[in-house]
XYZ file of C-alpha atoms in Angstrom:
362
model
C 111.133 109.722 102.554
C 109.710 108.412 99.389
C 107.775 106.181 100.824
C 106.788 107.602 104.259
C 104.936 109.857 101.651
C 102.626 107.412 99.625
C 101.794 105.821 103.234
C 101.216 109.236 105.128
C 98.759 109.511 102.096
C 96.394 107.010 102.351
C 96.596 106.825 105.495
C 95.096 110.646 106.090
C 92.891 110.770 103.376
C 91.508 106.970 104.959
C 91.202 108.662 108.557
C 89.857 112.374 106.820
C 87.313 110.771 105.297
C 85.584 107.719 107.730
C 84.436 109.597 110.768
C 82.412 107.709 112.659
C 81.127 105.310 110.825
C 77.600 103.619 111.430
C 77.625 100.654 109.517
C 74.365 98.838 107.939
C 73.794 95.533 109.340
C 73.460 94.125 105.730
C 76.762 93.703 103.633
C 76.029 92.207 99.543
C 78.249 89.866 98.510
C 78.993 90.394 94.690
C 80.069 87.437 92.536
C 81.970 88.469 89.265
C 84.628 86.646 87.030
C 85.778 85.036 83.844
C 86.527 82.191 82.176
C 88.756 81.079 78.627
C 88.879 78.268 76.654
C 92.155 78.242 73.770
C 92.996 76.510 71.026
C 96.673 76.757 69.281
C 98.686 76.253 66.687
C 102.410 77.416 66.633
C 105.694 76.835 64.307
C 108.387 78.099 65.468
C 112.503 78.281 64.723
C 113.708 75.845 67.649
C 110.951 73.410 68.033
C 113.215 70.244 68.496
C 110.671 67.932 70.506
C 107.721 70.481 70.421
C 104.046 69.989 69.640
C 103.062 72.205 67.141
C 99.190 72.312 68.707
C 98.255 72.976 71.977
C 95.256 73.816 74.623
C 94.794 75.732 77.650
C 92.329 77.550 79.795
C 91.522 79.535 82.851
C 88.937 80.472 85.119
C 88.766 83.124 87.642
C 85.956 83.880 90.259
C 85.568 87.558 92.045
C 84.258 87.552 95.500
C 83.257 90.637 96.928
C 81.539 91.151 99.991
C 80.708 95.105 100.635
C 78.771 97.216 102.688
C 78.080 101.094 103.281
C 77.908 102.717 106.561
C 75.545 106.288 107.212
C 77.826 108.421 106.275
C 78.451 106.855 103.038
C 81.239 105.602 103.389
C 81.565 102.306 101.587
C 84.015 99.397 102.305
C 84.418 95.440 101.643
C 87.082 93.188 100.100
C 87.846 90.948 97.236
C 89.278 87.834 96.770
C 90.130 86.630 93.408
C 90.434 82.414 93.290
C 92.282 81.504 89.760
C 92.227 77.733 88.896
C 96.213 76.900 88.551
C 97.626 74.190 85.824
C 98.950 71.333 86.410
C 98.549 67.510 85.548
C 95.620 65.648 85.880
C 96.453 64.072 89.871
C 98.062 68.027 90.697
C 95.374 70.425 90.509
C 95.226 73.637 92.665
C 93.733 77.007 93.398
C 95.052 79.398 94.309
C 94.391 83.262 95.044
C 96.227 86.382 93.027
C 93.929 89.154 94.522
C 92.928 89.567 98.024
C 92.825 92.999 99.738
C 90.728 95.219 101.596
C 89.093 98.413 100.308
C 87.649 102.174 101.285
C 85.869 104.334 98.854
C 84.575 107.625 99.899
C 84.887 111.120 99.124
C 88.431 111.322 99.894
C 89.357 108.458 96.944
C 90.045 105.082 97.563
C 92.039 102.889 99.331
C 92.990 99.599 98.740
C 95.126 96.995 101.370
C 96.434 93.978 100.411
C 97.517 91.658 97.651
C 97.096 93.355 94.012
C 98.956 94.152 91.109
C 100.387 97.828 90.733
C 98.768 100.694 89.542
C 100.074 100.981 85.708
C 98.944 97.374 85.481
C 95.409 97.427 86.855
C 94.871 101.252 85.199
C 97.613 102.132 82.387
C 97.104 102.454 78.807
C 99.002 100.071 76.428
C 97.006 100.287 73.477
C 93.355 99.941 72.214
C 93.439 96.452 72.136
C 94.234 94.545 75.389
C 93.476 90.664 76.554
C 89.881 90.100 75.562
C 90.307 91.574 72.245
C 92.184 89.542 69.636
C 95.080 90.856 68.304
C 96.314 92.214 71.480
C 100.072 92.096 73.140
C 98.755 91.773 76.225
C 100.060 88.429 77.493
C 98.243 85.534 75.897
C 100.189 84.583 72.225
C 103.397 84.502 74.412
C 102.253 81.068 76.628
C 102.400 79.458 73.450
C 105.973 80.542 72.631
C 108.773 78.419 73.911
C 111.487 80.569 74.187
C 114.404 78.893 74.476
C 116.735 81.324 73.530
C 114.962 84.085 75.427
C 112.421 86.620 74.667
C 113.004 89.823 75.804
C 111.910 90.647 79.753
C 110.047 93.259 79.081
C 107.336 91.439 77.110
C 105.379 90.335 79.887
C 106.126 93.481 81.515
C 104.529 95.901 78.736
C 103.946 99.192 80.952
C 105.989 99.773 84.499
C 108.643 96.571 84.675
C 107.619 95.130 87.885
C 104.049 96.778 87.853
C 102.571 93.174 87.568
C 104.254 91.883 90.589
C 100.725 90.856 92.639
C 102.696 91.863 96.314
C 101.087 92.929 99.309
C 100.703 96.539 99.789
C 98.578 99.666 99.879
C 97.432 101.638 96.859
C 95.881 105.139 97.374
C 93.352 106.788 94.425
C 92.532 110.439 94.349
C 88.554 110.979 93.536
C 88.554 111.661 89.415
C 88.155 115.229 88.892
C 87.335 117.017 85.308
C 88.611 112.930 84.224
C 92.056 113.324 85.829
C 92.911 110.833 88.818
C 96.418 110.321 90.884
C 97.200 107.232 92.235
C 100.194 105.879 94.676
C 101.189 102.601 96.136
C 104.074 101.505 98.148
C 105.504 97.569 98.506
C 107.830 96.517 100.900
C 108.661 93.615 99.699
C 109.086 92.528 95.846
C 107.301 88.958 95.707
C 105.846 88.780 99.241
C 102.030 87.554 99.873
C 100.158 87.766 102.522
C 101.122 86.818 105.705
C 105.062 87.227 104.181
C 106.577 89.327 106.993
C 110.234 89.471 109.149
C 111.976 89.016 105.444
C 115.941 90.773 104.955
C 115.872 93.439 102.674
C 118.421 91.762 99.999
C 116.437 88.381 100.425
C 114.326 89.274 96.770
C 115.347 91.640 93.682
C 113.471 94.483 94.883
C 112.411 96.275 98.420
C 110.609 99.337 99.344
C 109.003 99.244 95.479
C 107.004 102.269 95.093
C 105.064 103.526 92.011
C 102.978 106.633 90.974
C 100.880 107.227 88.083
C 98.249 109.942 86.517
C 95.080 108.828 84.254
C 93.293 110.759 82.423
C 89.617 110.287 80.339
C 87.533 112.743 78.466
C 85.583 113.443 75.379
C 85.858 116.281 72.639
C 83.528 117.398 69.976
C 82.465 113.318 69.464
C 86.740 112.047 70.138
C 88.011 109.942 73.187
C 90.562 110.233 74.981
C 92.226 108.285 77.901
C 95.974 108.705 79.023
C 98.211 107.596 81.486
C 101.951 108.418 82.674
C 103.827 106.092 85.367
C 106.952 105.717 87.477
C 108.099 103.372 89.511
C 111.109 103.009 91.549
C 112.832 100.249 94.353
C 115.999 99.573 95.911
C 117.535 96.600 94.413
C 119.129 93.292 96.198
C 123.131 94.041 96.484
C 124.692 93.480 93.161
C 121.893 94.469 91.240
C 120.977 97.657 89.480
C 117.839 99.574 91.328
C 114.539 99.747 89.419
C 113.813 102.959 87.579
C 110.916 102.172 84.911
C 108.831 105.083 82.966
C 105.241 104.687 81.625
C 103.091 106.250 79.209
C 100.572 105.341 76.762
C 97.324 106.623 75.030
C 94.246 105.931 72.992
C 92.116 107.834 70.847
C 88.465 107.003 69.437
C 86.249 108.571 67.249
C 82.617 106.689 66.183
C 84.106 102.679 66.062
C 87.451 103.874 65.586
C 90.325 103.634 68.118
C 94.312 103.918 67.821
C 96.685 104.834 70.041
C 99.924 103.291 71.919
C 102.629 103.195 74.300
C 106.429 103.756 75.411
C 108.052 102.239 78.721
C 111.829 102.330 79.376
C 113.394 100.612 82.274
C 116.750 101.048 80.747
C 119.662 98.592 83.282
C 116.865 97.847 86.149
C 117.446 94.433 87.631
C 120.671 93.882 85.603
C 123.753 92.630 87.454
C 125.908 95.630 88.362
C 128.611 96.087 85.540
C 126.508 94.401 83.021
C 127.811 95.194 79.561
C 126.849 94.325 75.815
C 122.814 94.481 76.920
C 120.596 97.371 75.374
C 118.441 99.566 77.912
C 114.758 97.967 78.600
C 112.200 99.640 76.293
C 108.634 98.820 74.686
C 107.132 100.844 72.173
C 103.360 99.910 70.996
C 100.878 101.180 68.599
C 97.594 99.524 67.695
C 93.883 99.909 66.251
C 90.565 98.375 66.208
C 87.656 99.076 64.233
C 83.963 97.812 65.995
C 81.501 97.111 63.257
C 78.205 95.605 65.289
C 79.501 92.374 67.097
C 82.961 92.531 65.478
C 86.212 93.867 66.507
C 89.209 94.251 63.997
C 92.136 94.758 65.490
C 96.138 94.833 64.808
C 98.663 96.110 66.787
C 102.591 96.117 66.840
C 105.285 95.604 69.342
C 109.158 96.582 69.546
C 110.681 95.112 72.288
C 114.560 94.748 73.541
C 116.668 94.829 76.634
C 117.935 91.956 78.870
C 116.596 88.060 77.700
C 113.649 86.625 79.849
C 115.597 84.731 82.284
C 117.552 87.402 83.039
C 120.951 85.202 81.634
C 122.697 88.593 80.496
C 121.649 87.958 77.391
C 120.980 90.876 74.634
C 117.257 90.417 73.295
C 115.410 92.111 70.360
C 111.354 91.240 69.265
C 109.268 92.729 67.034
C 105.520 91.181 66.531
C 103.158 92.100 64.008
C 99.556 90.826 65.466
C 95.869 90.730 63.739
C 92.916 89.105 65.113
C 88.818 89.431 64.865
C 86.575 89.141 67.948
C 83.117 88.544 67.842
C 80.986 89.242 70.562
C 78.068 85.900 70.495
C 75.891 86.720 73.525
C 76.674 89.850 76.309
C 79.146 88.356 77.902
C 80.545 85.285 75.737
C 83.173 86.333 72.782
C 85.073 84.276 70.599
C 88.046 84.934 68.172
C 90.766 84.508 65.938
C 94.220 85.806 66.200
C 97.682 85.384 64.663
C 101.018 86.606 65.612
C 104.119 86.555 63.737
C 106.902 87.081 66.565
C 110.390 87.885 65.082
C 112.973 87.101 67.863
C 116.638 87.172 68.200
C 118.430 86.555 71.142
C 122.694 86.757 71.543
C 122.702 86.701 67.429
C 120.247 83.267 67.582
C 116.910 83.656 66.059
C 113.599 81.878 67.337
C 111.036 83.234 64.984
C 107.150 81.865 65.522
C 103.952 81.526 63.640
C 101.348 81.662 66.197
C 97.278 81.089 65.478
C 95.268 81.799 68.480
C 91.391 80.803 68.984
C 90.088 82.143 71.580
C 86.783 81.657 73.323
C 85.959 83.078 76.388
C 82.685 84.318 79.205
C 83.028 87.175 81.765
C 80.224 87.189 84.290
């Protein structure tokens, strides 16, 4: 029923909206993406074997080709490439965005392989990846975990929000700042041409998620907001997904703060599981812009099941600062440290973590 409902809607506010479309003959192909270079140092508890230094980087390329028909109705696709590790005879490329879109007055529609909707659009906290000093993602591929972090660290809004699987996402036009969004996934993991699979053949199946945004200025403050829920049928023996979202940000002149809350409490655990706290991540951060600079610092409370899902009982808290300074428009670079404190089934891995960070978005 659920479901039915989040399809039903794109699907007549796609056909309400086209009409007959008379398409241009010419369609613009936009080129966008981004690139990182880092640098890092890390000390950690259980570092038996370990470098304490270490390199990475990424690049990412946006193709877009689009067009607009008559009735202005316009309509393309994307296809992110991502350059994959690896060693130096086992490179690869691969692809972790490639759908189809509509955007007219009836919203937007997008088909295909993307992330969900409280990772592309929630709120986590001022500072997210790009801005030093931010939990989102980066200081944690520098942490070996061998204990465990908790799950929910690389899942910092919805739980399985992240999960880049094929399906269709449906985006009310933004009225007086407020927008409504809805996408359905049949199957947890799938890509592209992944059809014919059992229902109990991945975690997750007939993943759905919802989620509100808001954005709007008063008397000189900012405001942005987002709430999110998402919900799936789990694989037999497994505890169906249930995860809450909501987060917000405030600014005034170069000042923002603001934060977040997600509970997932038992989803994904195996049924009976006992001894393992509920899934939860609270977040509050700032940054102050002064010209080129960004200041920021933000704090995390994780717990819940350990990151490899072992049954284990998990607990972080990291403290983060870092400085970002914007060199040219579109090349930063950055310092950042993170002091993770981490304890996993009563073993602690705490880390030290110094981040440098230089990157270019085109």
């Amino acid at each position: 029923m659920k479901r039915s409902l989040v399809i039903g809607c794109a699907a007549v506010a796609f056909a309400a909206g086209c009409g007959t479309a008379s398409a241009q003959a010419k369609f613009d192909i936009l080129l966008g993406g981004d690139a990182y270079f880092q640098g890092a140092y890390v000390d950690q508890d259980n570092d038996t074997g370990l470098r304490q230094t270490e390199f990475a980087n990424r690049f990412r390329l946006n193709i877009t080709p689009t067009a607009k028909a008559d009735n202005g109705l316009e309509y393309g696709a994307r296809l992110r490439l991502r350059a994959s590790g690896g060693t130096a005879n086992n490179r690869s490329t691969d692809s972790d965005r490639a759908f189809i879109f509509v955007n007219g007055g009836f919203g937007t529609v997008q088909a295909g392989v993307i992330n969900g909707l409280s990772d592309e659009y929630g709120i986590i906290s001022p500072n997210v990846e790009g801005i030093e000093g931010s939990p989102d993602a980066q200081y944690l591929n520098y942490y070996v975990n061998a204990t465990g972090a908790p799950y929910v660290l690389g899942s910092l809004r919805t739980l399985e929000s992240g999960d880049a699987s094929t399906k269709i996402v449906y985006l009310t036009p933004s009225v007086a700042g407020f927008q409504v969004g809805a996408a359905y996934t049949p199957v947890y993991g799938s890509s592209n041409t992944d059809v014919n699979r059992r229902k109990n053949s991945t975690a997750y199946h007939d993943m759905a998620e919802v989620q509100a945004t808001y954005k709007g200025e008063f008397g000189g403050f900012g405001v942005e907001a987002s709430a999110a829920y998402q919900f799936a049928k789990a694989a037999s023996g497994l505890e169906d997904l249930s995860s809450v979202h909501v987060g917000a940000n405030v600014s005034y002149a170069d000042f923002k703060i603001g934060g977040s809350y997600a509970f997932s409490g038992d989803s994904g655990y195996a049924t009976g599981t006992r001894g393992v706290d509920d899934q939860q991540v609270w977040i509050v951060g700032a940054n102050y812009t002064l010209g080129p600079v960004i200041l920021a610092a933000t704090y995390t409370d994780a717990k819940g099941i350990d990151s490899n899902f072992a049954g284990l009982n998990s607990r972080a808290h990291v403290w983060q600062a870092g400085v970002t300074y914007t060199v040219a428009p579109g090349l930063t670079t950055g310092l950042e440290y993170s002091y993770l404190d981490n304890k996993v089934g009563g073993v602690n891995n705490d880390a030290n973590i110094v981040l440098w960070d230089t990157r270019f978005a085109f």
